Short mmCIF file of C-alpha atoms in Angstrom, two decimals:
data_model
loop_
_atom_site.label_atom_id
_atom_site.label_comp_id
_atom_site.label_asym_id
_atom_site.label_seq_id
_atom_site.Cartn_x
_atom_site.Cartn_y
_atom_site.Cartn_z
CA UNK A 1462 -5.99 26.36 6.30
CA UNK A 1463 -6.53 22.58 6.07
CA UNK A 1464 -3.53 20.73 7.48
CA UNK A 1465 -3.95 17.43 5.64
CA UNK A 1466 -6.21 17.46 2.62
CA UNK A 1467 -7.33 14.58 0.44
CA UNK A 1468 -9.11 14.56 -2.88
CA UNK A 1469 -11.55 13.38 -3.89
CA UNK A 1470 -13.81 13.00 -0.87
CA UNK A 1471 -15.92 10.39 -2.67
CA UNK A 1472 -14.84 8.07 -5.48
CA UNK A 1473 -17.22 5.64 -7.19
CA UNK A 1474 -15.77 3.43 -9.88
CA UNK A 1475 -16.10 0.05 -11.54
CA UNK A 1476 -14.10 -3.10 -11.00
CA UNK A 1477 -10.96 -3.28 -13.05
CA UNK A 1478 -10.42 0.47 -13.25
CA UNK A 1479 -7.29 2.30 -12.09
CA UNK A 1480 -7.71 5.28 -9.78
CA UNK A 1481 -5.66 7.70 -7.71
CA UNK A 1482 -6.27 9.54 -4.47
CA UNK A 1483 -4.26 12.67 -3.76
CA UNK A 1484 -2.97 13.86 -0.40
CA UNK A 1485 -1.24 17.07 0.56
CA UNK A 1486 -0.06 18.34 3.93
CA UNK A 1487 0.99 21.89 4.79
CA UNK A 1488 2.40 21.11 8.23
CA UNK A 1489 6.00 20.72 7.13
CA UNK A 1490 5.97 17.10 8.29
CA UNK A 1491 8.55 14.67 7.01
CA UNK A 1492 6.55 11.44 7.18
CA UNK A 1493 3.27 10.57 5.49
CA UNK A 1494 0.99 7.54 5.67
CA UNK A 1495 -1.94 5.83 4.08
CA UNK A 1496 -4.50 3.94 6.15
CA UNK A 1497 -7.52 1.90 5.07
CA UNK A 1498 -10.64 1.87 7.26
CA UNK A 1499 -13.10 -0.93 6.59
CA UNK A 1500 -16.83 -1.03 7.20
CA UNK A 1501 -16.27 -2.16 10.81
CA UNK A 1502 -14.11 0.92 11.43
CA UNK A 1503 -10.91 -1.10 11.74
CA UNK A 1504 -7.91 0.96 10.57
CA UNK A 1505 -5.06 -0.78 8.79
CA UNK A 1506 -1.72 0.87 8.01
CA UNK A 1507 -0.86 0.52 4.35
CA UNK A 1508 2.26 2.60 3.86
CA UNK A 1509 4.63 4.80 5.78
CA UNK A 1510 6.90 7.09 3.76
CA UNK A 1511 9.51 9.74 4.36
CA UNK A 1512 12.09 11.09 2.00
CA UNK A 1513 14.41 8.24 2.86
CA UNK A 1514 12.32 5.16 3.32
CA UNK A 1515 9.11 3.54 2.18
CA UNK A 1516 7.70 0.97 4.56
CA UNK A 1517 5.01 -1.23 3.11
CA UNK A 1518 2.61 -3.33 5.12
CA UNK A 1519 3.27 -6.76 3.64
CA UNK A 1520 -0.45 -7.56 3.56
CA UNK A 1521 -1.17 -4.76 1.09
CA UNK A 1522 -1.62 -6.05 -2.48
CA UNK A 1523 0.92 -4.75 -4.98
CA UNK A 1524 -1.98 -3.19 -6.92
CA UNK A 1525 -1.62 -0.37 -4.38
CA UNK A 1526 1.34 1.96 -4.77
CA UNK A 1527 2.24 5.25 -3.11
CA UNK A 1528 3.79 8.03 -5.17
CA UNK A 1529 5.47 11.03 -3.57
CA UNK A 1530 6.39 13.90 -5.91
CA UNK A 1531 7.68 15.92 -2.96
CA UNK A 1532 7.67 15.98 0.85
CA UNK A 1533 4.23 17.59 1.04
CA UNK A 1534 2.44 15.06 -1.15
CA UNK A 1535 1.78 11.33 -1.00
CA UNK A 1536 -0.66 10.04 -3.58
CA UNK A 1537 -2.18 6.57 -3.63
CA UNK A 1538 -2.54 4.71 -6.92
CA UNK A 1539 -4.72 1.65 -7.14
CA UNK A 1540 -4.69 -0.62 -10.19
CA UNK A 1541 -7.32 -3.15 -11.25
CA UNK A 1542 -9.79 -2.19 -8.54
CA UNK A 1543 -11.69 -4.98 -6.80
CA UNK A 1544 -14.93 -4.99 -4.82
CA UNK A 1545 -12.96 -5.60 -1.62
CA UNK A 1546 -11.09 -2.34 -2.10
CA UNK A 1547 -14.24 -0.45 -1.12
CA UNK A 1548 -13.38 1.40 2.09
CA UNK A 1549 -12.45 4.79 3.44
CA UNK A 1550 -8.81 5.68 2.81
CA UNK A 1551 -7.07 8.12 5.13
CA UNK A 1552 -3.90 10.03 4.56
CA UNK A 1553 -1.92 11.20 7.57
CA UNK A 1554 1.34 12.93 8.35
CA UNK A 1555 3.68 13.29 11.29
CA UNK A 1556 6.88 15.03 12.31
CA UNK A 1557 9.27 12.18 12.77
CA UNK A 1558 8.42 8.54 13.09
CA UNK A 1559 7.26 8.16 16.68
CA UNK A 1560 5.07 11.22 17.12
CA UNK A 1561 1.38 11.90 16.71
CA UNK A 1562 -0.46 11.71 13.42
CA UNK A 1563 -2.54 14.35 11.71
CA UNK A 1564 -5.25 12.85 9.53
CA UNK A 1565 -7.11 14.03 6.48
CA UNK A 1566 -10.88 13.63 6.35
CA UNK A 1567 -10.77 10.52 4.23
CA UNK A 1568 -11.76 9.38 0.75
CA UNK A 1569 -14.70 7.01 0.55
CA UNK A 1570 -14.00 4.59 -2.31
CA UNK A 1571 -16.86 2.50 -3.65
CA UNK A 1572 -16.11 -0.15 -6.24
CA UNK A 1573 -19.13 -1.49 -8.12
CA UNK B 1355 -4.01 -9.81 14.38
CA UNK B 1356 -4.75 -6.38 15.79
CA UNK B 1357 -2.13 -4.81 17.99
CA UNK B 1358 -4.56 -2.72 20.00
CA UNK B 1359 -7.99 -4.02 20.88
CA UNK B 1360 -10.53 -1.77 22.55
CA UNK B 1361 -13.12 -2.82 25.06
CA UNK B 1362 -16.04 -2.31 25.01
CA UNK B 1363 -16.79 -2.07 21.30
CA UNK B 1364 -19.73 0.20 22.05
CA UNK B 1365 -20.71 2.26 25.10
CA UNK B 1366 -23.84 4.29 25.74
CA UNK B 1367 -24.05 6.64 28.72
CA UNK B 1368 -25.97 9.68 29.94
CA UNK B 1369 -24.54 13.16 29.82
CA UNK B 1370 -22.60 13.90 32.98
CA UNK B 1371 -21.51 10.29 33.55
CA UNK B 1372 -17.94 9.10 33.16
CA UNK B 1373 -16.89 6.91 30.26
CA UNK B 1374 -14.06 4.38 30.51
CA UNK B 1375 -12.58 2.64 27.50
CA UNK B 1376 -9.87 0.00 27.66
CA UNK B 1377 -7.19 -1.03 25.22
CA UNK B 1378 -5.00 -4.13 25.20
CA UNK B 1379 -1.97 -4.76 23.05
CA UNK B 1380 0.43 -7.61 22.43
CA UNK B 1381 4.00 -6.40 21.95
CA UNK B 1382 6.62 -4.11 23.42
CA UNK B 1383 5.76 -0.50 22.64
CA UNK B 1384 7.47 2.89 22.49
CA UNK B 1385 4.26 4.82 23.11
CA UNK B 1386 0.50 4.47 23.07
CA UNK B 1387 -1.87 7.10 21.70
CA UNK B 1388 -5.59 7.74 21.85
CA UNK B 1389 -7.52 9.26 18.96
CA UNK B 1390 -11.07 10.38 18.45
CA UNK B 1391 -13.08 10.10 15.23
CA UNK B 1392 -16.33 11.90 14.62
CA UNK B 1393 -18.65 10.40 12.04
CA UNK B 1394 -17.45 11.08 8.49
CA UNK B 1395 -14.24 12.74 9.64
CA UNK B 1396 -10.59 11.91 10.11
CA UNK B 1397 -9.01 10.91 13.40
CA UNK B 1398 -7.90 13.58 15.84
CA UNK B 1399 -5.11 12.99 18.33
CA UNK B 1400 -6.05 13.21 22.02
CA UNK B 1401 -3.17 12.01 24.19
CA UNK B 1402 0.20 10.28 23.80
CA UNK B 1403 1.62 8.30 26.72
CA UNK B 1404 5.14 6.93 26.60
CA UNK B 1405 6.08 3.45 27.78
CA UNK B 1406 7.83 4.85 30.87
CA UNK B 1407 4.77 6.87 31.94
CA UNK B 1408 1.84 5.53 33.95
CA UNK B 1409 -0.75 8.29 33.78
CA UNK B 1410 -1.49 11.47 31.83
CA UNK B 1411 -4.22 14.04 32.00
CA UNK B 1412 -5.61 16.49 29.49
CA UNK B 1413 -8.68 18.46 30.51
CA UNK B 1414 -11.46 15.93 31.14
CA UNK B 1415 -9.34 13.08 29.77
CA UNK B 1416 -7.24 10.72 31.86
CA UNK B 1417 -5.12 7.98 30.33
CA UNK B 1418 -3.37 5.20 32.20
CA UNK B 1419 -0.81 2.73 30.93
CA UNK B 1420 0.15 -0.60 32.51
CA UNK B 1421 3.00 -2.10 30.50
CA UNK B 1422 3.10 -5.22 32.68
CA UNK B 1423 -0.48 -6.01 31.64
CA UNK B 1424 -0.06 -4.48 28.18
CA UNK B 1425 -3.15 -2.38 28.67
CA UNK B 1426 -4.31 1.22 28.73
CA UNK B 1427 -7.50 2.99 29.65
CA UNK B 1428 -9.08 6.27 28.61
CA UNK B 1429 -11.41 7.95 31.07
CA UNK B 1430 -13.64 10.82 29.99
CA UNK B 1431 -15.12 12.57 33.00
CA UNK B 1432 -18.39 14.53 33.07
CA UNK B 1433 -19.24 13.46 29.53
CA UNK B 1434 -21.11 15.72 27.11
CA UNK B 1435 -23.24 14.93 24.08
CA UNK B 1436 -20.41 16.40 21.96
CA UNK B 1437 -18.13 13.58 23.18
CA UNK B 1438 -20.15 11.17 21.04
CA UNK B 1439 -17.57 9.65 18.67
CA UNK B 1440 -15.39 6.60 18.12
CA UNK B 1441 -12.24 6.37 20.22
CA UNK B 1442 -9.18 4.45 19.09
CA UNK B 1443 -6.00 3.43 20.80
CA UNK B 1444 -2.86 3.06 18.72
CA UNK B 1445 0.61 1.77 19.51
CA UNK B 1446 4.09 2.40 18.24
CA UNK B 1447 5.52 -1.09 18.34
CA UNK B 1448 9.25 -1.16 19.10
CA UNK B 1449 9.74 -3.63 16.27
CA UNK B 1450 7.58 -1.97 13.63
CA UNK B 1451 9.60 1.10 12.76
CA UNK B 1452 7.44 4.18 12.59
CA UNK B 1453 4.17 2.39 11.91
CA UNK B 1454 1.34 3.34 14.25
CA UNK B 1455 -1.05 0.38 14.64
CA UNK B 1456 -4.70 0.99 15.56
CA UNK B 1457 -7.30 -1.12 17.29
CA UNK B 1458 -10.93 -1.44 16.25
CA UNK B 1459 -12.21 1.43 18.38
CA UNK B 1460 -14.94 2.02 20.94
CA UNK B 1461 -18.08 3.76 19.74
CA UNK B 1462 -19.24 6.09 22.50
CA UNK B 1463 -22.71 7.57 22.54
CA UNK B 1464 -23.48 10.22 25.13
CA UNK B 1465 -27.21 10.84 25.46
CA UNK B 1466 -28.35 14.33 26.45
#
């Protein structure tokens, strides 16, 4: 029933490791996103992706990369994790580029 | 810098009172949206208002948009304890493709 689902919900790992967060949407949307929410609740767009175009926020380190095996999935890979990567990461999807977003419930990443 | 900035950052009211949250932004926009986030959950869309609209209503919610002042407000009337959450405004910038940019949010507490 879940529209946008992310796994895992919690991820605890050590500095230097590589990890992935998975996202799936069953809404038939054509555009998916990754957002990072810091400890002060500020949300930053990281990536916007549809089957034609990947838009990357230029402030996102290239250790972060989105991978989309198909229209319903957009996974987030993070290499060489750093302490500052600790945050809650949200996946979202939308129908078209200027419409409303449907969010997953987030993945809390803790880097120790 | 943030596109949308909410004011106040935190608001505490009694049940039954009205809550007003304000949002300011810096650029030309296609639309502005308000979202709600309960603790530990993803964001949920509330209202979208287009740049050529001045006011929209949805149940107990009223949103206004003043493009000349680059500001919007969200009014929640007759608040309930269940309205306790963080509220975010977000803008589709005309020059940012399909990226939706969020502000830092207003944390609303409604005391029973």
